[in-house]
Amino acid sequence: METRMKSSTRTEKGTVIVDVVGQIDIGNSPVLRKTLLESLKGTERIAINMIEVKYIDSSGIASLLEVLKEAQDSKKMLVLFGVTGAVLQVLQLTRLTGIFEIRETEEQAIEV
């Protein structure tokens, strides 16, 4: 199973979208956290594309929570979209589906 994670950023309708591919784990969550925090600096709204993320561990969840807190403290919006399978199960088990703004599609995520 592929364990490397890649991310890239793009902007659609004023929203910075971070496309994440691969597994988010202790080995790469610090890199993702840095990418997300940097992306947050330049926008009022960030959307994280989780469609190609099949696994996330507790360090990945912690990174997402840290970025969410920074977004809230800065009066900015963070949205997750395309969350499915094991990643959705982890968010449900940790009762974080009510904490994160989660949308099914990119179109829904970039709506203002």
mmCIF file of N, CA and C in Angstrom:
data_model
loop_
_atom_site.group_PDB
_atom_site.id
_atom_site.type_symbol
_atom_site.label_atom_id
_atom_site.label_comp_id
_atom_site.label_asym_id
_atom_site.label_seq_id
_atom_site.Cartn_x
_atom_site.Cartn_y
_atom_site.Cartn_z
ATOM 1 N N MET A 1 0.841 -1.195 0.000
ATOM 2 C CA MET A 1 0.000 0.000 0.000
ATOM 3 C C MET A 1 0.881 1.251 0.000
ATOM 4 N N GLU A 2 0.494 2.215 -0.774
ATOM 5 C CA GLU A 2 1.238 3.467 -0.896
ATOM 6 C C GLU A 2 1.133 4.265 0.406
ATOM 7 N N THR A 3 2.274 4.625 0.969
ATOM 8 C CA THR A 3 2.260 5.382 2.220
ATOM 9 C C THR A 3 2.682 6.830 2.033
ATOM 10 N N ARG A 4 3.198 7.172 0.865
ATOM 11 C CA ARG A 4 3.605 8.557 0.643
ATOM 12 C C ARG A 4 2.392 9.447 0.483
ATOM 13 N N MET A 5 2.519 10.648 0.961
ATOM 14 C CA MET A 5 1.450 11.625 0.828
ATOM 15 C C MET A 5 1.962 12.763 -0.031
ATOM 16 N N LYS A 6 1.095 13.261 -0.888
ATOM 17 C CA LYS A 6 1.425 14.426 -1.702
ATOM 18 C C LYS A 6 0.299 15.434 -1.534
ATOM 19 N N SER A 7 0.658 16.685 -1.638
ATOM 20 C CA SER A 7 -0.378 17.720 -1.606
ATOM 21 C C SER A 7 -0.005 18.819 -2.589
ATOM 22 N N SER A 8 -1.043 19.455 -3.102
ATOM 23 C CA SER A 8 -0.848 20.594 -3.993
ATOM 24 C C SER A 8 -1.960 21.591 -3.702
ATOM 25 N N THR A 9 -1.716 22.839 -4.044
ATOM 26 C CA THR A 9 -2.710 23.876 -3.778
ATOM 27 C C THR A 9 -3.104 24.565 -5.075
ATOM 28 N N ARG A 10 -4.321 25.030 -5.087
ATOM 29 C CA ARG A 10 -4.868 25.794 -6.208
ATOM 30 C C ARG A 10 -5.954 26.700 -5.647
ATOM 31 N N THR A 11 -6.384 27.667 -6.435
ATOM 32 C CA THR A 11 -7.426 28.590 -5.987
ATOM 33 C C THR A 11 -8.606 28.523 -6.945
ATOM 34 N N GLU A 12 -9.798 28.391 -6.374
ATOM 35 C CA GLU A 12 -11.043 28.392 -7.131
ATOM 36 C C GLU A 12 -12.023 29.336 -6.442
ATOM 37 N N LYS A 13 -12.497 30.333 -7.169
ATOM 38 C CA LYS A 13 -13.499 31.269 -6.651
ATOM 39 C C LYS A 13 -13.122 31.831 -5.275
ATOM 40 N N GLY A 14 -11.867 32.211 -5.115
ATOM 41 C CA GLY A 14 -11.416 32.829 -3.875
ATOM 42 C C GLY A 14 -11.132 31.867 -2.735
ATOM 43 N N THR A 15 -11.278 30.576 -2.981
ATOM 44 C CA THR A 15 -11.008 29.567 -1.956
ATOM 45 C C THR A 15 -9.723 28.832 -2.313
ATOM 46 N N VAL A 16 -8.817 28.735 -1.364
ATOM 47 C CA VAL A 16 -7.622 27.931 -1.581
ATOM 48 C C VAL A 16 -7.991 26.477 -1.339
ATOM 49 N N ILE A 17 -7.740 25.652 -2.341
ATOM 50 C CA ILE A 17 -8.035 24.224 -2.234
ATOM 51 C C ILE A 17 -6.715 23.474 -2.124
ATOM 52 N N VAL A 18 -6.622 22.652 -1.093
ATOM 53 C CA VAL A 18 -5.447 21.808 -0.911
ATOM 54 C C VAL A 18 -5.860 20.382 -1.249
ATOM 55 N N ASP A 19 -5.309 19.867 -2.342
ATOM 56 C CA ASP A 19 -5.583 18.498 -2.767
ATOM 57 C C ASP A 19 -4.578 17.580 -2.085
ATOM 58 N N VAL A 20 -5.078 16.604 -1.337
ATOM 59 C CA VAL A 20 -4.212 15.673 -0.610
ATOM 60 C C VAL A 20 -4.404 14.281 -1.200
ATOM 61 N N VAL A 21 -3.288 13.600 -1.459
ATOM 62 C CA VAL A 21 -3.315 12.255 -2.018
ATOM 63 C C VAL A 21 -2.425 11.356 -1.159
ATOM 64 N N GLY A 22 -2.947 10.189 -0.786
ATOM 65 C CA GLY A 22 -2.155 9.220 -0.024
ATOM 66 C C GLY A 22 -2.630 9.107 1.414
ATOM 67 N N GLN A 23 -1.760 8.587 2.235
ATOM 68 C CA GLN A 23 -2.074 8.395 3.644
ATOM 69 C C GLN A 23 -1.514 9.539 4.475
ATOM 70 N N ILE A 24 -2.282 9.963 5.466
ATOM 71 C CA ILE A 24 -1.814 11.001 6.387
ATOM 72 C C ILE A 24 -1.461 10.291 7.683
ATOM 73 N N ASP A 25 -0.158 10.288 7.988
ATOM 74 C CA ASP A 25 0.293 9.587 9.188
ATOM 75 C C ASP A 25 1.387 10.383 9.891
ATOM 76 N N ILE A 26 1.941 9.803 10.934
ATOM 77 C CA ILE A 26 2.930 10.520 11.750
ATOM 78 C C ILE A 26 4.161 10.934 10.944
ATOM 79 N N GLY A 27 4.450 10.202 9.883
ATOM 80 C CA GLY A 27 5.617 10.533 9.074
ATOM 81 C C GLY A 27 5.438 11.755 8.198
ATOM 82 N N ASN A 28 4.200 12.068 7.808
ATOM 83 C CA ASN A 28 4.005 13.192 6.903
ATOM 84 C C ASN A 28 3.014 14.244 7.398
ATOM 85 N N SER A 29 2.369 14.008 8.522
ATOM 86 C CA SER A 29 1.408 15.015 9.001
ATOM 87 C C SER A 29 2.057 16.367 9.322
ATOM 88 N N PRO A 30 3.321 16.414 9.804
ATOM 89 C CA PRO A 30 3.925 17.744 10.023
ATOM 90 C C PRO A 30 4.062 18.545 8.725
ATOM 91 N N VAL A 31 4.377 17.865 7.630
ATOM 92 C CA VAL A 31 4.496 18.549 6.335
ATOM 93 C C VAL A 31 3.129 19.071 5.899
ATOM 94 N N LEU A 32 2.101 18.237 6.053
ATOM 95 C CA LEU A 32 0.751 18.664 5.697
ATOM 96 C C LEU A 32 0.308 19.844 6.561
ATOM 97 N N ARG A 33 0.563 19.766 7.868
ATOM 98 C CA ARG A 33 0.199 20.868 8.770
ATOM 99 C C ARG A 33 0.847 22.172 8.310
ATOM 100 N N LYS A 34 2.133 22.115 7.957
ATOM 101 C CA LYS A 34 2.839 23.312 7.501
ATOM 102 C C LYS A 34 2.218 23.851 6.212
ATOM 103 N N THR A 35 1.917 22.966 5.278
ATOM 104 C CA THR A 35 1.287 23.373 4.016
ATOM 105 C C THR A 35 -0.054 24.043 4.273
ATOM 106 N N LEU A 36 -0.865 23.439 5.138
ATOM 107 C CA LEU A 36 -2.186 23.994 5.419
ATOM 108 C C LEU A 36 -2.096 25.341 6.131
ATOM 109 N N LEU A 37 -1.196 25.459 7.106
ATOM 110 C CA LEU A 37 -1.051 26.731 7.828
ATOM 111 C C LEU A 37 -0.558 27.833 6.894
ATOM 112 N N GLU A 38 0.370 27.505 5.999
ATOM 113 C CA GLU A 38 0.858 28.486 5.028
ATOM 114 C C GLU A 38 -0.262 28.905 4.078
ATOM 115 N N SER A 39 -1.045 27.934 3.630
ATOM 116 C CA SER A 39 -2.153 28.227 2.718
ATOM 117 C C SER A 39 -3.198 29.104 3.385
ATOM 118 N N LEU A 40 -3.419 28.888 4.656
ATOM 119 C CA LEU A 40 -4.418 29.641 5.411
ATOM 120 C C LEU A 40 -4.063 31.120 5.509
ATOM 121 N N LYS A 41 -2.771 31.415 5.527
ATOM 122 C CA LYS A 41 -2.327 32.809 5.658
ATOM 123 C C LYS A 41 -2.805 33.691 4.510
ATOM 124 N N GLY A 42 -2.937 33.104 3.321
ATOM 125 C CA GLY A 42 -3.239 33.915 2.158
ATOM 126 C C GLY A 42 -4.689 33.926 1.722
ATOM 127 N N THR A 43 -5.604 33.450 2.570
ATOM 128 C CA THR A 43 -6.997 33.354 2.145
ATOM 129 C C THR A 43 -7.934 33.483 3.337
ATOM 130 N N GLU A 44 -9.187 33.728 3.040
ATOM 131 C CA GLU A 44 -10.219 33.739 4.078
ATOM 132 C C GLU A 44 -10.894 32.372 4.200
ATOM 133 N N ARG A 45 -10.660 31.511 3.185
ATOM 134 C CA ARG A 45 -11.355 30.223 3.139
ATOM 135 C C ARG A 45 -10.429 29.175 2.528
ATOM 136 N N ILE A 46 -10.308 28.048 3.211
ATOM 137 C CA ILE A 46 -9.491 26.942 2.727
ATOM 138 C C ILE A 46 -10.350 25.684 2.695
ATOM 139 N N ALA A 47 -10.226 24.930 1.616
ATOM 140 C CA ALA A 47 -10.954 23.670 1.470
ATOM 141 C C ALA A 47 -9.928 22.565 1.264
ATOM 142 N N ILE A 48 -10.058 21.497 2.027
ATOM 143 C CA ILE A 48 -9.119 20.388 1.939
ATOM 144 C C ILE A 48 -9.796 19.228 1.212
ATOM 145 N N ASN A 49 -9.234 18.874 0.068
ATOM 146 C CA ASN A 49 -9.762 17.797 -0.763
ATOM 147 C C ASN A 49 -9.234 16.470 -0.229
ATOM 148 N N MET A 50 -10.136 15.668 0.365
ATOM 149 C CA MET A 50 -9.754 14.397 0.981
ATOM 150 C C MET A 50 -10.174 13.186 0.132
ATOM 151 N N ILE A 51 -10.589 13.417 -1.107
ATOM 152 C CA ILE A 51 -11.098 12.329 -1.949
ATOM 153 C C ILE A 51 -10.075 11.200 -2.100
ATOM 154 N N GLU A 52 -8.799 11.550 -2.237
ATOM 155 C CA GLU A 52 -7.753 10.543 -2.463
ATOM 156 C C GLU A 52 -7.027 10.141 -1.187
ATOM 157 N N VAL A 53 -7.594 10.470 -0.017
ATOM 158 C CA VAL A 53 -7.003 10.069 1.264
ATOM 159 C C VAL A 53 -7.758 8.846 1.763
ATOM 160 N N LYS A 54 -7.047 7.740 1.895
ATOM 161 C CA LYS A 54 -7.682 6.482 2.300
ATOM 162 C C LYS A 54 -7.401 6.127 3.755
ATOM 163 N N TYR A 55 -6.471 6.864 4.398
ATOM 164 C CA TYR A 55 -6.083 6.542 5.774
ATOM 165 C C TYR A 55 -5.609 7.810 6.463
ATOM 166 N N ILE A 56 -5.972 7.951 7.722
ATOM 167 C CA ILE A 56 -5.458 9.044 8.542
ATOM 168 C C ILE A 56 -5.279 8.522 9.963
ATOM 169 N N ASP A 57 -4.153 8.850 10.587
ATOM 170 C CA ASP A 57 -3.940 8.422 11.969
ATOM 171 C C ASP A 57 -4.131 9.598 12.914
ATOM 172 N N SER A 58 -3.878 9.359 14.191
ATOM 173 C CA SER A 58 -4.144 10.389 15.198
ATOM 174 C C SER A 58 -3.296 11.643 14.992
ATOM 175 N N SER A 59 -2.084 11.492 14.472
ATOM 176 C CA SER A 59 -1.257 12.682 14.226
ATOM 177 C C SER A 59 -1.845 13.512 13.090
ATOM 178 N N GLY A 60 -2.438 12.851 12.109
ATOM 179 C CA GLY A 60 -3.107 13.568 11.023
ATOM 180 C C GLY A 60 -4.329 14.315 11.522
ATOM 181 N N ILE A 61 -5.099 13.654 12.377
ATOM 182 C CA ILE A 61 -6.267 14.309 12.994
ATOM 183 C C ILE A 61 -5.815 15.513 13.812
ATOM 184 N N ALA A 62 -4.749 15.338 14.574
ATOM 185 C CA ALA A 62 -4.229 16.447 15.397
ATOM 186 C C ALA A 62 -3.810 17.621 14.518
ATOM 187 N N SER A 63 -3.196 17.336 13.383
ATOM 188 C CA SER A 63 -2.787 18.405 12.465
ATOM 189 C C SER A 63 -3.997 19.147 11.920
ATOM 190 N N LEU A 64 -5.025 18.402 11.513
ATOM 191 C CA LEU A 64 -6.244 19.046 11.020
ATOM 192 C C LEU A 64 -6.891 19.904 12.105
ATOM 193 N N LEU A 65 -6.910 19.403 13.332
ATOM 194 C CA LEU A 65 -7.491 20.175 14.433
ATOM 195 C C LEU A 65 -6.694 21.448 14.710
ATOM 196 N N GLU A 66 -5.375 21.364 14.613
ATOM 197 C CA GLU A 66 -4.537 22.545 14.836
ATOM 198 C C GLU A 66 -4.815 23.616 13.771
ATOM 199 N N VAL A 67 -4.950 23.184 12.527
ATOM 200 C CA VAL A 67 -5.238 24.127 11.442
ATOM 201 C C VAL A 67 -6.650 24.691 11.606
ATOM 202 N N LEU A 68 -7.603 23.865 12.026
ATOM 203 C CA LEU A 68 -8.965 24.346 12.275
ATOM 204 C C LEU A 68 -8.970 25.414 13.359
ATOM 205 N N LYS A 69 -8.234 25.172 14.440
ATOM 206 C CA LYS A 69 -8.165 26.160 15.525
ATOM 207 C C LYS A 69 -7.560 27.464 15.032
ATOM 208 N N GLU A 70 -6.494 27.375 14.251
ATOM 209 C CA GLU A 70 -5.870 28.579 13.692
ATOM 210 C C GLU A 70 -6.853 29.326 12.797
ATOM 211 N N ALA A 71 -7.611 28.571 11.987
ATOM 212 C CA ALA A 71 -8.614 29.201 11.119
ATOM 213 C C ALA A 71 -9.663 29.923 11.954
ATOM 214 N N GLN A 72 -10.163 29.266 12.980
ATOM 215 C CA GLN A 72 -11.186 29.880 13.838
ATOM 216 C C GLN A 72 -10.638 31.110 14.549
ATOM 217 N N ASP A 73 -9.409 31.012 15.065
ATOM 218 C CA ASP A 73 -8.793 32.157 15.749
ATOM 219 C C ASP A 73 -8.601 33.339 14.816
ATOM 220 N N SER A 74 -8.396 33.054 13.529
ATOM 221 C CA SER A 74 -8.178 34.098 12.519
ATOM 222 C C SER A 74 -9.468 34.525 11.830
ATOM 223 N N LYS A 75 -10.611 33.975 12.299
ATOM 224 C CA LYS A 75 -11.917 34.274 11.694
ATOM 225 C C LYS A 75 -11.961 33.863 10.224
ATOM 226 N N LYS A 76 -11.340 32.721 9.940
ATOM 227 C CA LYS A 76 -11.331 32.172 8.593
ATOM 228 C C LYS A 76 -12.100 30.857 8.592
ATOM 229 N N MET A 77 -12.375 30.353 7.398
ATOM 230 C CA MET A 77 -13.166 29.133 7.292
ATOM 231 C C MET A 77 -12.325 27.993 6.745
ATOM 232 N N LEU A 78 -12.497 26.812 7.361
ATOM 233 C CA LEU A 78 -11.857 25.594 6.886
ATOM 234 C C LEU A 78 -12.942 24.569 6.611
ATOM 235 N N VAL A 79 -12.895 23.985 5.412
ATOM 236 C CA VAL A 79 -13.889 22.999 4.996
ATOM 237 C C VAL A 79 -13.158 21.756 4.502
ATOM 238 N N LEU A 80 -13.640 20.597 4.893
ATOM 239 C CA LEU A 80 -13.152 19.334 4.340
ATOM 240 C C LEU A 80 -14.167 18.854 3.320
ATOM 241 N N PHE A 81 -13.691 18.251 2.229
ATOM 242 C CA PHE A 81 -14.643 17.643 1.304
ATOM 243 C C PHE A 81 -14.078 16.358 0.729
ATOM 244 N N GLY A 82 -15.004 15.499 0.287
ATOM 245 C CA GLY A 82 -14.610 14.216 -0.267
ATOM 246 C C GLY A 82 -14.164 13.215 0.778
ATOM 247 N N VAL A 83 -14.630 13.387 1.996
ATOM 248 C CA VAL A 83 -14.238 12.496 3.097
ATOM 249 C C VAL A 83 -15.077 11.221 3.015
ATOM 250 N N THR A 84 -14.409 10.091 2.832
ATOM 251 C CA THR A 84 -15.121 8.821 2.690
ATOM 252 C C THR A 84 -14.375 7.705 3.419
ATOM 253 N N GLY A 85 -14.969 6.533 3.424
ATOM 254 C CA GLY A 85 -14.321 5.317 3.897
ATOM 255 C C GLY A 85 -13.742 5.414 5.287
ATOM 256 N N ALA A 86 -12.506 4.930 5.407
ATOM 257 C CA ALA A 86 -11.834 4.855 6.704
ATOM 258 C C ALA A 86 -11.638 6.230 7.333
ATOM 259 N N VAL A 87 -11.383 7.230 6.509
ATOM 260 C CA VAL A 87 -11.176 8.590 7.041
ATOM 261 C C VAL A 87 -12.467 9.100 7.681
ATOM 262 N N LEU A 88 -13.587 8.890 7.018
ATOM 263 C CA LEU A 88 -14.875 9.289 7.583
ATOM 264 C C LEU A 88 -15.155 8.509 8.870
ATOM 265 N N GLN A 89 -14.838 7.236 8.884
ATOM 266 C CA GLN A 89 -15.050 6.426 10.092
ATOM 267 C C GLN A 89 -14.244 6.958 11.265
ATOM 268 N N VAL A 90 -12.992 7.337 11.009
ATOM 269 C CA VAL A 90 -12.155 7.890 12.084
ATOM 270 C C VAL A 90 -12.777 9.179 12.620
ATOM 271 N N LEU A 91 -13.235 10.048 11.733
ATOM 272 C CA LEU A 91 -13.855 11.302 12.169
ATOM 273 C C LEU A 91 -15.148 11.036 12.938
ATOM 274 N N GLN A 92 -15.894 10.019 12.528
ATOM 275 C CA GLN A 92 -17.124 9.678 13.245
ATOM 276 C C GLN A 92 -16.814 9.080 14.617
ATOM 277 N N LEU A 93 -15.850 8.176 14.683
ATOM 278 C CA LEU A 93 -15.489 7.541 15.957
ATOM 279 C C LEU A 93 -14.954 8.547 16.976
ATOM 280 N N THR A 94 -14.245 9.543 16.483
ATOM 281 C CA THR A 94 -13.683 10.567 17.370
ATOM 282 C C THR A 94 -14.652 11.728 17.585
ATOM 283 N N ARG A 95 -15.855 11.593 17.024
ATOM 284 C CA ARG A 95 -16.917 12.593 17.146
ATOM 285 C C ARG A 95 -16.510 13.971 16.620
ATOM 286 N N LEU A 96 -15.730 13.956 15.560
ATOM 287 C CA LEU A 96 -15.258 15.210 14.972
ATOM 288 C C LEU A 96 -16.062 15.643 13.752
ATOM 289 N N THR A 97 -17.024 14.819 13.340
ATOM 290 C CA THR A 97 -17.841 15.220 12.192
ATOM 291 C C THR A 97 -18.680 16.453 12.516
ATOM 292 N N GLY A 98 -18.940 16.695 13.781
ATOM 293 C CA GLY A 98 -19.670 17.893 14.185
ATOM 294 C C GLY A 98 -18.773 19.095 14.412
ATOM 295 N N ILE A 99 -17.470 18.856 14.462
ATOM 296 C CA ILE A 99 -16.496 19.929 14.696
ATOM 297 C C ILE A 99 -16.034 20.525 13.367
ATOM 298 N N PHE A 100 -15.752 19.652 12.415
ATOM 299 C CA PHE A 100 -15.310 20.100 11.094
ATOM 300 C C PHE A 100 -16.509 20.393 10.213
ATOM 301 N N GLU A 101 -16.352 21.380 9.361
ATOM 302 C CA GLU A 101 -17.319 21.655 8.299
ATOM 303 C C GLU A 101 -16.985 20.662 7.189
ATOM 304 N N ILE A 102 -17.906 19.746 6.887
ATOM 305 C CA ILE A 102 -17.638 18.702 5.903
ATOM 306 C C ILE A 102 -18.676 18.776 4.789
ATOM 307 N N ARG A 103 -18.182 18.781 3.547
ATOM 308 C CA ARG A 103 -19.044 18.793 2.370
ATOM 309 C C ARG A 103 -18.686 17.599 1.494
ATOM 310 N N GLU A 104 -19.634 17.187 0.672
ATOM 311 C CA GLU A 104 -19.399 16.035 -0.205
ATOM 312 C C GLU A 104 -18.537 16.385 -1.404
ATOM 313 N N THR A 105 -18.799 17.530 -2.039
ATOM 314 C CA THR A 105 -18.129 17.864 -3.300
ATOM 315 C C THR A 105 -17.343 19.166 -3.197
ATOM 316 N N GLU A 106 -16.462 19.358 -4.163
ATOM 317 C CA GLU A 106 -15.701 20.601 -4.238
ATOM 318 C C GLU A 106 -16.628 21.788 -4.454
ATOM 319 N N GLU A 107 -17.625 21.613 -5.299
ATOM 320 C CA GLU A 107 -18.573 22.702 -5.566
ATOM 321 C C GLU A 107 -19.245 23.164 -4.274
ATOM 322 N N GLN A 108 -19.662 22.220 -3.447
ATOM 323 C CA GLN A 108 -20.289 22.573 -2.167
ATOM 324 C C GLN A 108 -19.288 23.249 -1.235
ATOM 325 N N ALA A 109 -18.038 22.804 -1.289
ATOM 326 C CA ALA A 109 -17.011 23.345 -0.386
ATOM 327 C C ALA A 109 -16.640 24.791 -0.706
ATOM 328 N N ILE A 110 -16.752 25.179 -1.979
ATOM 329 C CA ILE A 110 -16.335 26.543 -2.323
ATOM 330 C C ILE A 110 -17.496 27.536 -2.353
ATOM 331 N N GLU A 111 -18.710 27.049 -2.085
ATOM 332 C CA GLU A 111 -19.849 27.974 -1.995
ATOM 333 C C GLU A 111 -19.628 28.925 -0.824
ATOM 334 N N VAL A 112 -19.976 30.159 -1.024
ATOM 335 C CA VAL A 112 -19.773 31.145 0.049
ATOM 336 C C VAL A 112 -20.980 31.237 0.926
#
